[in-house]
PDB file of C-alpha atoms in Angstrom:
ATOM      1  CA  LEU B  10      78.712 113.516-182.219  1.00  0.00           C
ATOM      2  CA  SER B  11      77.792 111.166-179.426  1.00  0.00           C
ATOM      3  CA  LEU B  12      74.876 112.170-176.818  1.00  0.00           C
ATOM      4  CA  LEU B  13      77.498 113.168-174.299  1.00  0.00           C
ATOM      5  CA  ASP B  14      79.323 115.382-176.625  1.00  0.00           C
ATOM      6  CA  GLN B  15      75.784 117.142-177.698  1.00  0.00           C
ATOM      7  CA  SER B  16      75.179 117.383-174.026  1.00  0.00           C
ATOM      8  CA  LEU B  17      78.549 119.214-173.444  1.00  0.00           C
ATOM      9  CA  ALA B  18      77.994 121.439-176.317  1.00  0.00           C
ATOM     10  CA  TYR B  19      74.523 122.529-175.115  1.00  0.00           C
ATOM     11  CA  ALA B  20      75.763 123.218-171.559  1.00  0.00           C
ATOM     12  CA  SER B  21      77.629 126.188-170.915  1.00  0.00           C
ATOM     13  CA  GLY B  22      80.041 125.344-168.212  1.00  0.00           C
ATOM     14  CA  GLY B  23      79.302 122.372-165.990  1.00  0.00           C
ATOM     15  CA  LEU B  24      76.829 119.812-166.939  1.00  0.00           C
ATOM     16  CA  THR B  25      73.832 118.928-164.759  1.00  0.00           C
ATOM     17  CA  ALA B  26      71.330 116.354-164.551  1.00  0.00           C
ATOM     18  CA  LYS B  27      68.574 118.749-165.154  1.00  0.00           C
ATOM     19  CA  GLN B  28      70.278 120.095-168.368  1.00  0.00           C
ATOM     20  CA  VAL B  29      70.658 116.338-169.648  1.00  0.00           C
ATOM     21  CA  GLU B  30      67.031 115.712-168.933  1.00  0.00           C
ATOM     22  CA  MET B  31      65.796 118.823-170.907  1.00  0.00           C
ATOM     23  CA  LEU B  32      67.916 117.708-173.655  1.00  0.00           C
ATOM     24  CA  LEU B  33      66.635 114.289-173.708  1.00  0.00           C
ATOM     25  CA  GLY B  34      62.971 115.885-173.735  1.00  0.00           C
ATOM     26  CA  PHE B  35      62.131 115.021-170.071  1.00  0.00           C
ATOM     27  CA  LEU B  36      60.093 117.629-168.240  1.00  0.00           C
ATOM     28  CA  PRO B  37      61.385 118.703-164.925  1.00  0.00           C
ATOM     29  CA  GLU B  38      59.569 117.137-162.097  1.00  0.00           C
ATOM     30  CA  GLU B  39      58.547 120.694-160.458  1.00  0.00           C
ATOM     31  CA  PHE B  40      56.708 121.308-163.905  1.00  0.00           C
ATOM     32  CA  LEU B  41      54.709 118.058-163.460  1.00  0.00           C
ATOM     33  CA  THR B  42      54.048 118.868-159.625  1.00  0.00           C
ATOM     34  CA  GLY B  43      53.025 122.341-160.325  1.00  0.00           C
ATOM     35  CA  PHE B  44      50.530 121.358-163.043  1.00  0.00           C
ATOM     36  CA  ALA B  45      49.044 118.753-160.720  1.00  0.00           C
ATOM     37  CA  SER B  46      48.854 121.122-157.914  1.00  0.00           C
ATOM     38  CA  ALA B  47      46.930 123.753-160.191  1.00  0.00           C
ATOM     39  CA  LEU B  48      44.508 120.957-161.067  1.00  0.00           C
ATOM     40  CA  LEU B  49      43.670 119.914-157.374  1.00  0.00           C
ATOM     41  CA  GLU B  50      43.302 123.624-156.340  1.00  0.00           C
ATOM     42  CA  ARG B  51      40.534 123.848-159.083  1.00  0.00           C
ATOM     43  CA  LYS B  52      42.141 127.008-160.599  1.00  0.00           C
ATOM     44  CA  PRO B  53      41.428 127.501-164.432  1.00  0.00           C
ATOM     45  CA  ALA B  54      43.596 130.305-164.688  1.00  0.00           C
ATOM     46  CA  GLY B  55      46.515 128.522-163.012  1.00  0.00           C
ATOM     47  CA  VAL B  56      46.188 125.568-165.249  1.00  0.00           C
ATOM     48  CA  LEU B  57      46.065 127.620-168.395  1.00  0.00           C
ATOM     49  CA  GLU B  58      49.131 129.547-167.372  1.00  0.00           C
ATOM     50  CA  TRP B  59      51.007 126.170-166.985  1.00  0.00           C
ATOM     51  CA  ILE B  60      50.053 125.160-170.481  1.00  0.00           C
ATOM     52  CA  ARG B  61      51.022 128.402-171.716  1.00  0.00           C
ATOM     53  CA  GLN B  62      54.420 128.097-170.361  1.00  0.00           C
ATOM     54  CA  LEU B  63      54.641 124.510-171.716  1.00  0.00           C
ATOM     55  CA  VAL B  64      53.944 125.879-175.374  1.00  0.00           C
ATOM     56  CA  GLU B  65      56.317 128.599-175.061  1.00  0.00           C
ATOM     57  CA  GLU B  66      59.236 126.572-173.983  1.00  0.00           C
ATOM     58  CA  GLY B  67      58.551 124.365-176.851  1.00  0.00           C
ATOM     59  CA  TRP B  68      57.680 121.044-175.126  1.00  0.00           C
ATOM     60  CA  ASP B  69      56.110 118.555-177.026  1.00  0.00           C
ATOM     61  CA  ILE B  70      52.408 118.358-175.764  1.00  0.00           C
ATOM     62  CA  PRO B  71      51.503 114.890-176.456  1.00  0.00           C
ATOM     63  CA  GLN B  72      54.775 113.683-174.867  1.00  0.00           C
ATOM     64  CA  PHE B  73      53.889 116.038-171.587  1.00  0.00           C
ATOM     65  CA  ILE B  74      50.524 114.509-171.453  1.00  0.00           C
ATOM     66  CA  ARG B  75      52.181 110.929-171.353  1.00  0.00           C
ATOM     67  CA  ASP B  76      54.804 111.966-168.947  1.00  0.00           C
ATOM     68  CA  PHE B  77      51.989 113.702-166.676  1.00  0.00           C
ATOM     69  CA  ARG B  78      49.870 110.466-166.716  1.00  0.00           C
ATOM     70  CA  GLU B  79      52.956 108.271-165.813  1.00  0.00           C
ATOM     71  CA  PHE B  80      53.807 110.729-162.948  1.00  0.00           C
ATOM     72  CA  LEU B  81      50.148 110.231-161.765  1.00  0.00           C
ATOM     73  CA  ARG B  82      50.505 106.566-161.942  1.00  0.00           C
ATOM     74  CA  GLU B  83      53.766 106.275-160.165  1.00  0.00           C
ATOM     75  CA  THR B  84      52.332 108.557-157.362  1.00  0.00           C
ATOM     76  CA  MET B  85      49.281 106.257-156.874  1.00  0.00           C
ATOM     77  CA  VAL B  86      51.231 103.079-156.988  1.00  0.00           C
ATOM     78  CA  GLY B  87      54.052 104.205-154.798  1.00  0.00           C
ATOM     79  CA  GLN B  88      51.589 105.448-151.975  1.00  0.00           C
ATOM     80  CA  LEU B  89      49.447 102.532-152.124  1.00  0.00           C
ATOM     81  CA  THR B  90      52.187 100.120-151.810  1.00  0.00           C
ATOM     82  CA  SER B  91      53.933 101.928-148.909  1.00  0.00           C
ATOM     83  CA  SER B  92      53.338 100.839-145.417  1.00  0.00           C
ATOM     84  CA  GLU B  93      52.454 104.626-144.229  1.00  0.00           C
ATOM     85  CA  SER B  94      50.053 105.014-146.771  1.00  0.00           C
ATOM     86  CA  ARG B  95      48.257 101.501-146.013  1.00  0.00           C
ATOM     87  CA  SER B  96      48.093 102.413-142.191  1.00  0.00           C
ATOM     88  CA  SER B  97      46.711 105.872-142.820  1.00  0.00           C
ATOM     89  CA  GLY B  98      44.692 105.361-146.031  1.00  0.00           C
ATOM     90  CA  ALA B  99      45.569 108.927-147.158  1.00  0.00           C
ATOM     91  CA  LEU B 100      47.013 109.717-150.521  1.00  0.00           C
ATOM     92  CA  GLN B 101      49.003 112.944-151.343  1.00  0.00           C
ATOM     93  CA  MET B 102      49.861 114.554-154.551  1.00  0.00           C
ATOM     94  CA  ALA B 103      51.904 117.665-154.787  1.00  0.00           C
ATOM     95  CA  GLY B 104      51.583 118.252-151.127  1.00  0.00           C
ATOM     96  CA  ARG B 105      47.938 118.014-151.158  1.00  0.00           C
ATOM     97  CA  PRO B 106      45.327 115.176-150.026  1.00  0.00           C
ATOM     98  CA  VAL B 107      43.956 113.353-152.918  1.00  0.00           C
ATOM     99  CA  SER B 108      41.345 110.336-152.859  1.00  0.00           C
ATOM    100  CA  LEU B 109      41.848 107.283-154.861  1.00  0.00           C
ATOM    101  CA  ALA B 110      38.851 107.859-156.842  1.00  0.00           C
ATOM    102  CA  GLU B 111      39.998 111.506-158.115  1.00  0.00           C
ATOM    103  CA  LEU B 112      43.561 110.251-158.906  1.00  0.00           C
ATOM    104  CA  LEU B 113      42.012 107.386-160.959  1.00  0.00           C
ATOM    105  CA  GLN B 114      39.864 110.102-162.665  1.00  0.00           C
ATOM    106  CA  MET B 115      42.642 112.139-163.546  1.00  0.00           C
ATOM    107  CA  ILE B 116      44.698 109.407-165.159  1.00  0.00           C
ATOM    108  CA  LYS B 117      41.566 108.427-167.188  1.00  0.00           C
ATOM    109  CA  VAL B 118      41.036 111.875-168.425  1.00  0.00           C
ATOM    110  CA  MET B 119      44.486 112.200-169.259  1.00  0.00           C
ATOM    111  CA  GLY B 120      44.415 109.091-171.334  1.00  0.00           C
ATOM    112  CA  GLN B 121      41.521 110.274-173.308  1.00  0.00           C
ATOM    113  CA  CYS B 122      43.372 113.436-173.986  1.00  0.00           C
ATOM    114  CA  VAL B 123      46.143 111.631-175.606  1.00  0.00           C
ATOM    115  CA  ASP B 124      43.518 109.576-177.868  1.00  0.00           C
ATOM    116  CA  ASP B 125      41.645 112.705-179.025  1.00  0.00           C
ATOM    117  CA  MET B 126      45.179 114.436-179.978  1.00  0.00           C
ATOM    118  CA  ARG B 127      45.679 111.604-182.749  1.00  0.00           C
ATOM    119  CA  TRP B 128      42.727 113.076-184.613  1.00  0.00           C
ATOM    120  CA  ASN B 129      42.803 116.777-183.881  1.00  0.00           C
ATOM    121  CA  ASP B 130      45.213 119.401-185.611  1.00  0.00           C
ATOM    122  CA  ASN B 131      45.362 121.592-182.357  1.00  0.00           C
ATOM    123  CA  PRO B 132      46.813 119.757-179.464  1.00  0.00           C
ATOM    124  CA  ARG B 133      47.087 122.741-177.115  1.00  0.00           C
ATOM    125  CA  LEU B 134      43.337 123.372-177.419  1.00  0.00           C
ATOM    126  CA  VAL B 135      42.620 119.769-176.582  1.00  0.00           C
ATOM    127  CA  LEU B 136      44.933 119.807-173.512  1.00  0.00           C
ATOM    128  CA  GLU B 137      43.192 123.162-172.232  1.00  0.00           C
ATOM    129  CA  LEU B 138      39.752 121.504-172.633  1.00  0.00           C
ATOM    130  CA  TYR B 139      40.657 118.173-170.859  1.00  0.00           C
ATOM    131  CA  SER B 140      42.453 120.143-168.204  1.00  0.00           C
ATOM    132  CA  LEU B 141      39.685 122.535-167.553  1.00  0.00           C
ATOM    133  CA  ARG B 142      37.462 119.558-167.312  1.00  0.00           C
ATOM    134  CA  LEU B 143      39.507 118.260-164.472  1.00  0.00           C
ATOM    135  CA  THR B 144      39.211 121.691-162.482  1.00  0.00           C
ATOM    136  CA  GLN B 145      35.330 121.344-162.115  1.00  0.00           C
ATOM    137  CA  PRO B 146      34.112 119.841-158.798  1.00  0.00           C
ATOM    138  CA  PHE B 147      34.627 116.173-158.532  1.00  0.00           C
ATOM    139  CA  VAL B 148      31.843 113.880-157.574  1.00  0.00           C
ATOM    140  CA  ASP B 149      32.585 110.113-156.618  1.00  0.00           C
ATOM    141  CA  ALA B 150      29.778 108.357-158.019  1.00  0.00           C
ATOM    142  CA  GLY B 151      30.732 105.216-155.870  1.00  0.00           C
ATOM    143  CA  GLU B 152      30.464 107.061-152.577  1.00  0.00           C
ATOM    144  CA  LEU B 153      27.245 108.848-153.712  1.00  0.00           C
ATOM    145  CA  LEU B 154      25.628 105.497-154.376  1.00  0.00           C
ATOM    146  CA  ARG B 155      26.801 104.128-151.006  1.00  0.00           C
ATOM    147  CA  ARG B 156      25.144 107.353-149.378  1.00  0.00           C
ATOM    148  CA  LEU B 157      21.856 106.547-151.067  1.00  0.00           C
ATOM    149  CA  GLU B 158      21.831 103.000-150.028  1.00  0.00           C
ATOM    150  CA  ARG B 159      22.195 103.968-146.511  1.00  0.00           C
ATOM    151  CA  LEU B 160      19.575 106.429-146.645  1.00  0.00           C
ATOM    152  CA  GLU B 161      17.266 103.660-148.215  1.00  0.00           C
ATOM    153  CA  GLN B 162      18.271 101.430-145.267  1.00  0.00           C
ATOM    154  CA  GLY B 163      17.409 103.969-142.745  1.00  0.00           C
ATOM    155  CA  ASP B 164      20.972 104.455-141.529  1.00  0.00           C
ATOM    156  CA  ALA B 165      21.101 106.890-138.619  1.00  0.00           C
ATOM    157  CA  SER B 166      24.737 107.846-139.375  1.00  0.00           C
ATOM    158  CA  ASP B 167      23.417 109.813-142.333  1.00  0.00           C
ATOM    159  CA  VAL B 168      20.934 111.842-140.165  1.00  0.00           C
ATOM    160  CA  THR B 169      22.490 115.052-138.735  1.00  0.00           C
ATOM    161  CA  PRO B 170      21.263 116.664-135.513  1.00  0.00           C
ATOM    162  CA  ALA B 171      19.695 119.556-137.381  1.00  0.00           C
ATOM    163  CA  LYS B 172      17.686 116.932-139.501  1.00  0.00           C
ATOM    164  CA  ALA B 173      16.766 115.023-136.307  1.00  0.00           C
ATOM    165  CA  GLY B 174      15.736 118.085-134.504  1.00  0.00           C
ATOM    166  CA  ALA B 175      13.455 119.303-137.582  1.00  0.00           C
ATOM    167  CA  GLN B 176      11.833 115.690-137.752  1.00  0.00           C
ATOM    168  CA  SER B 177      11.174 115.656-133.899  1.00  0.00           C
ATOM    169  CA  ASN B 178       9.532 119.016-134.214  1.00  0.00           C
ATOM    170  CA  ALA B 179       7.497 118.160-137.127  1.00  0.00           C
ATOM    171  CA  ALA B 180       6.128 115.057-135.308  1.00  0.00           C
ATOM    172  CA  LEU B 181       5.300 117.183-132.032  1.00  0.00           C
ATOM    173  CA  ASP B 182       3.395 119.565-134.343  1.00  0.00           C
ATOM    174  CA  SER B 183       1.525 116.782-136.098  1.00  0.00           C
ATOM    175  CA  GLY B 184       0.648 115.288-132.720  1.00  0.00           C
ATOM    176  CA  LEU B 185      -0.687 118.546-131.157  1.00  0.00           C
ATOM    177  CA  ARG B 186      -2.800 119.064-134.083  1.00  0.00           C
ATOM    178  CA  ARG B 187      -4.351 115.667-133.965  1.00  0.00           C
ATOM    179  CA  ASN B 188      -5.058 116.305-130.213  1.00  0.00           C
ATOM    180  CA  ASP B 189      -6.709 119.644-131.129  1.00  0.00           C
ATOM    181  CA  VAL B 190      -9.162 117.765-133.581  1.00  0.00           C
ATOM    182  CA  GLN B 191     -10.123 115.088-131.117  1.00  0.00           C
ATOM    183  CA  THR B 192     -10.706 117.686-128.324  1.00  0.00           C
ATOM    184  CA  MET B 193     -12.759 120.143-130.358  1.00  0.00           C
ATOM    185  CA  PRO B 194     -16.509 120.249-129.786  1.00  0.00           C
ATOM    186  CA  PRO B 195     -18.755 119.454-132.684  1.00  0.00           C
ATOM    187  CA  THR B 196     -20.378 122.384-134.577  1.00  0.00           C
ATOM    188  CA  THR B 197     -23.944 122.492-135.712  1.00  0.00           C
ATOM    189  CA  SER B 198     -24.764 123.430-139.312  1.00  0.00           C
ATOM    190  CA  SER B 199     -28.440 123.967-138.630  1.00  0.00           C
ATOM    191  CA  PRO B 200     -31.110 124.674-135.941  1.00  0.00           C
ATOM    192  CA  ALA B 201     -32.526 120.983-136.649  1.00  0.00           C
ATOM    193  CA  ALA B 202     -28.943 119.584-135.935  1.00  0.00           C
ATOM    194  CA  SER B 203     -29.076 121.354-132.478  1.00  0.00           C
ATOM    195  CA  GLY B 204     -32.556 120.117-131.559  1.00  0.00           C
ATOM    196  CA  GLY B 205     -34.344 123.354-132.681  1.00  0.00           C
ATOM    197  CA  GLY B 206     -36.858 121.731-134.959  1.00  0.00           C
ATOM    198  CA  PRO B 207     -37.459 122.305-138.481  1.00  0.00           C
ATOM    199  CA  ILE B 208     -36.823 125.549-140.282  1.00  0.00           C
ATOM    200  CA  GLN B 209     -39.927 127.377-140.577  1.00  0.00           C
ATOM    201  CA  GLN B 210     -40.641 128.725-144.309  1.00  0.00           C
ATOM    202  CA  PRO B 211     -41.480 132.258-144.334  1.00  0.00           C
ATOM    203  CA  LYS B 212     -45.147 133.233-145.098  1.00  0.00           C
ATOM    204  CA  ILE B 213     -45.739 135.323-148.177  1.00  0.00           C
ATOM    205  CA  ASN B 214     -48.809 137.592-148.126  1.00  0.00           C
ATOM    206  CA  GLY B 215     -51.398 136.305-150.815  1.00  0.00           C
ATOM    207  CA  SER B 216     -49.976 132.645-150.958  1.00  0.00           C
TER     208      SER B 216
END
């Protein structure tokens, strides 16, 4: 039978594009979008639910990861090359804002996931572990280094009003303490130091 005949035999009634895609092993785009949305929301339970659905419906897990990684790449390239994205500098995925560094991190982790599956007999476990890693708070190392450099250079833009007020109050308190020390009269430690003469030793009877 030809591929078309197989598709017609699979479909009950009219043949749709979605049915053909499922027959050929292509994941529906809403599945990829939903999985991406769960990752961006940092919801481990939602991510694990998508993976459970993936396994129960019989999808090939390594192929899903490759499809998802390609979905991320197409989203990134399509938005970076669009005039609207270049003018605003913002990226969107699954209806949510996402930074370029975060998108690159997701693509990198999915690539590592595919590589590790080659040497593991439990692909579902590998996908769950790497996906849960992406639900953890993301730290942009490049942005962190740039902030540290600005702090070392004394960039005032990294000093918030609260910090500036605290520094001003500390400087004022330090100046007041110095003035108190300078105006405080000297204290005497002994009668000799205050002009009272030497200290007389007490007389002991019989000496």
